[in-house]
């Protein structure tokens, strides 16, 4: 039996076909049941059927055959045999060099002709003739509609409980109790009140409760009872600004947000931080999640510019990192848009749509066409800074009239001075020098200085002929193609070769060409030898990486005899009577102007300095505050479906759309850019959407318990986990929508449930059934994340700076670059802010806390690992940071407790662990204080499991 396997390049494999079946007559009318299906059934469906689809190809359904396999090429195009990939592989005449069957030689011509005739007749397939290539069928649980109806189930479950297992009025508990009962398990007792308060505080704010907060909680507990006291504590934690700081970090992990670009340069994004602040503010304000998502997709339509930082959170090459050829630029653009699609789809939908970039998704019902249709939604997007509208922007706008007036006055002053000195206009970037016609054999430009002091540089140099009776039009005679020969004093080699040959290649396209640069600063020259004596009357030069400021243009007349050693040059233009450019930053002593006094030169330099400052201020106010976020072009280029993801292999234009399995936005390629994103955003937040609410509810659950109801938070596809409590997930998602998409309401539901309030103590019998507590017979303890550990240390020491917002503090001595990141070991008060306010460098691990599985934003991190390494203990016990904070913690304890060791131990425990020490702990640790000092006790507490874990 033939079984067709993947090629080495993961190309589509079309089912192998044997020679014509014996005894089957060849008729003009091919019958599918008689002539085609037996071959599929006997030789194909084992590898390309319902149970297995090698190379993504399925041949037991017409829709799948029409769609094709991983390459996205239709195996069968009804009525068009020559467009059907099936026939091309049977004949072995396709660009992928695939021939089927893979063994035994080519098929008989009669067999191939039979399939050709069947396709030409419309590929009749009884019972499936209404199927199309877009028909996607899926039994994936996450794509089914939400299934509410838990209220009745919960009531029945509560009625079935004995009095000793009576639950609070929580459907969360009803679902969990039912799952536990089915496995012979039960809830653990409620946690100790202080342990529970500490747990809730760490989960919701990332900080332990203060001794004062513990005292207030215990007092209310005695007065109002546990339910009222605990519920009030949860409400207080959710109203704390610390809540937004804590939960914003979880969201930033999901989208791998950072303040550098990544890749080869990892340059800084100075204006990225407003997005981080926007997330924090949105969460603290309990902005409805549907609005939270809409603004991140289409924030420009509602004045929320910072929200658009979501779309550009991932890495992207800077323009200077992209090659100048068409293929490199297309590839870079594809990579940019791929980052956007991965961010949007994994964060909001929990689908790995990016896997369909090169072929139909191998596991999920996502077509390659779906990927590029999604790309078309964001086809107008560009990475970069955009105006940040808001209160600060309004303040800046109000200052514009005064700034414009100031600039006008300076410009008038400069113009009057230039008129007084009778100087020529300043040089332009593309500059022309005209002179009396001269018959010349060569032209030379001697550059004495540049406006910035950098090396001399030009993109292009042109020499134009003077028309006469023999020549009707002026021509650029300084072209290599015309026989001109360039030379120069030197040339540089940096990144790309900037050779003087580039000066006469006829191209100034910055995307494709490179400028000539001298190898070093100081005087430099370039020379163009003409192919023959030519009457010329002007030259044109195009500035390079620097701007020439002081130069002469000379020509060698045809009368000069170079063979006889006559090196006569005639100066035809210079800058000795030209007004310097405003961006010329040379000192007055460096500027040479004919018949202009030193006093006047100093006046020029002075007014230019004022002009630069005034213009910079006006430009800053005109641009407004900036945020690194998505910008959009009104008329995006068409989006092409690419063969195997190759940007140079365009197949057809696709319209903006969502994956077929999710519905239809009814957009076209002519739909305006903004309308595409608005339509997609509205689709996302439709209450009937099967994924959006499920995904975010699962993320919230994950960060409460350490694992989600679905253990793969960003993958709800076939390769992801299935829910442990599917009905509970749907119940929570449905209520989440009903409650106005309120995240705080969801937090409150989870945190006040009996499930969350359980003790975390182990149980031997239960652990044999469910060692990881996935069925939640206890609260699963886990270690704090790196940020919460650092912030808790700072809070205990009394040095935590609670200033919010604005540019972040530094963990390193530099803010960008690929290497040489030297960590800072000591910090001032600005460096003691919460860790979410640290400047986030992509692909760089933070000293000490990077060892605690703190992601570097190189990849999306919806679920952090929980490693245990020696570096964690060594760093947290011995680092300068810990030693400094331990000393400050000790000072705080002395100020509160005095010099008595036992009282110091008691105070330290209350601050660090939210409880009093036991008698044994007090005795032993008092001895430690007496022998080694209070600072050593503080170091010990920072490193104990009770401090580092959510219990």
Phi, psi and omega in degrees: 000135178280139176223121190264124186255171177296147168281171182294342181255017179057039179278164178295142177243121177267142186305137178287147182233137180276181175296166182309139180294136181298135175086358181265116181289144177269116183244163177298325181260113180276130179260125184299310183297327183271319191256331188253307186300322178300326179289315175303312186294320185282324190243353190238316194290345176298321180257343184227047180238205185292327185272332184214136178229083178295141182057023177074012186256132176233128186240020174256005177225137182297320182300320181290321178294322176296325183283320182092191184255215189299330181289344182078010177268133182296125177293322182228126173244101185309130179082356183227077182303321184289343177264000183268119183298334178305311182293325182293327179279331174295322180275343180073029183239044179246159185293343181271359177057042177257130176231132180238143358288161185288341180229156174091007177084175184290160179287161175294145181301326181297322180293316179296321180294327179297316179291324178297318180292319179301316180292319180298330179279005178101011180051057181299132184221094186308132178086350183228022185289344178272354181290144176234169181295340181271358179286108181249122177251139180208137174258014183300128186302322187287344181267356177280152180301153175302141183245083176289195182103015182283343184299312180295317179301315181298319180297318179296321180295319181294322179293332183279353184277145172286164182300327182286347180245017183301128182261160171294170182285070183227120177290336172303310182294325179299314179295314182295319180299320180297317179294321178295315182299322180296338180255009180074026181247169176213168179296150168281162176298163177295149180289159173305139185306318182288321176301318181294319177297317179297318179300309182298321181294318180292320180292316187273330183237347182075013180226146176286157177289149177283160176304324179295320179293323177296315180299315180297320180296315180294324178295316179292327177302315180292326186275316189249350182095163187295322184295309182294317182297317182290317179299320178296322179295319178297317179297319179297318180295322180289335178274349181288140175297343178291336179299310181298323179296320180293309187278340173297323180298322178298318180293319180295328175298317184298321185259008182043055179287140177207172183250021170227163189278340184082194177057218194286327183258327182051040182292158183288146167252089189299334186252026181280332188301331179302331177294316178303315179295323179298319179297314180300312181296321180295318180291318179297326180278000184053044176302129180308139186298327178295323176289320177305316179287315182304315183293331180282341177264321186223041182298336179294340181277346182231019175075019179252075186291322182299329182299334183287356172297340176303316185288340181244026183291330186278178180289155177198139178292142172286157181306323181291345179272351185265135177300159185272353181277161185299319182296317180296320181291321177294319180296317179297321179295319177298320180294321177301310183292329177296321177298321180295313181297318179298317179300307186295311190285320179287321183289318187261324185257342184066032179236140180267064182296332179302340179293346181264017181295324185251344183194168175304142181305132185287340185236320185262158182283059181238124180271158173300324177299324178299320181299311183286333173294321174295321179299324180296331177299325183252022185296336181271002186281141175227144176279144176149187179277148174221162180295136180256098182287151182150197185298315180295321178298320179295321179297316180295320180298324180294337181273353186298315182304316180295320181293322179294318180298318179299317180294318178301317180297319179292320179296320179295321178295319179292319180296322179295320179294319179296319178296320180298320182273354178055050180261152179290160178300157181292163179293149175252164182300317173252101194248145179240132174246123178252154182202172178298138181305140179215139176280113191231155175249345181202156177228138180229141174242116177260113182259113181273330183201156173247159184295334182259354184085001180278183181291152177296143183202137175220150174273316187209149178226126183239144175236124187250135181282157177264117181302145174217195184295337179271336185234117186282332184227152177288144181227150172279106184268001179260054177244139178300324181294339179267358178103003178291151182237121179267157170208166183203164179294329179186173172212155184261157172237101179212121183067292174235156179291120177253078186270154181292345174301331181296340184295336185232032178270358177081010182234131172241016181291110183298337180283333187249333188248167177235145181280160168282139173227139174292156184285341180206165180290171181099187182302144178209162179216155170230149182222139176241116174269123184281153182294335178201159179305128185221140177280119183236156180219006176195156172232153178229129176234149181245121185301153177255226181288341174232171182248120174302140181234326183228111183206169170229146173250125181234151176234151175258113183292154181296339181287341180287137181256096181292331180292335180266007179086009178279107184252054183281128176234140180246123177284124182249346179200149175204180184250015186288345178234034183244132178299127180297154176289156179296328181273009175283112186258016179292153174288160182302323182293341182268353184261126180249113178232130183290131177063029175238127184288163178299323180297318180291322177298318178297325177294321177298312181299320181295312182292328177293322177299317179293322178297316180299316180295315181294320180291321178297318179296315180297317179298320180295314180293323181292320179289331182079174175302149186241150172224139175284110186200181182287135168249162186222138173269145183290328184236080181294152177292156179301150176260129182253142168283125187255133177293120180055026179075008182282117183296344179265000181244073180280133181255309181199156178282137178242149179271155177297136182193164171266166177306139185305326184292344180259352179130203186216124178276348180058050176252164176231172179295342179268356180298130180304151186305309185297322180296330179296312182290323178297317179298318180294317180298318178294324175298317181302318189261013173296128181303339180273357182295132184284345189250319193305307182291320179302316185295312183288323177299319179295323178296317180297314178301317181304316184278350171277319187248355180091344175216144179278167169299330167250122190280000176240086191301332182251013178221097176261023181267192184298327181272356176275175179282157173265156184294141172286328181227076187300317181294324178294318179300314180293323177299312181295320180296319179294314179294326178302314179293315180300324181275022175076028178059034182276117179291322181294324176297319178297315176304315183297318178301315184288313186293334181266002179286154174298326180302315181286331187274002180295155171292158181257009183293145181287163178217115187303316182295315181293324181293331177292331180272320188213079187298326183270003182054041177291337179265002168066050171279351172209168172283123183284115179290151179204159179284147175295155173287163184305315183297318181291326177297310182298315182295324179292322176300313180297321180294318180296321182286347182083010184256359183299123178266116185266016175300137184249150169077173177086179179304147184278165175273169187257139167264344184232165180281358176219161185252353181201169181117158186279332187214186178063037177276103179265119185288146171283138181257336178232153184225152170267192186297330179292332178276004177252019172286170178300149190295338178296340180269010175283143174298119187270111179263123181290142175065024180227122181280135180285138180303139180070297190278343172298331179293339179270040173061032176284119185294151181259012178066017173284327179226160174295140184228071180289342181218114182281148174285166180229069182281161174231113184226156176300328182299329179296309181293318181296316181292317184286339181266328191243355186290153175304325179299309182296317181299318180295315182291327177295321177296318180291324176297318179297319178298320180296319181294317180299321181295331181267323191248351183079209188254004181281117184306315183297320179290326176296317179298315180300314180296318180299317179297318182297323181283313188277322188243001176066022180210171175271151179287155171288170179300315181295316179300316181299316182295311184292318183284334173297322176296320178300317179297317181295323186273319188244347179104158184294328180300325181291325175299317181297320177298318180298315182296321178298335186256000182279152183299324182297330178281325189269349186244148168274114185268000000 
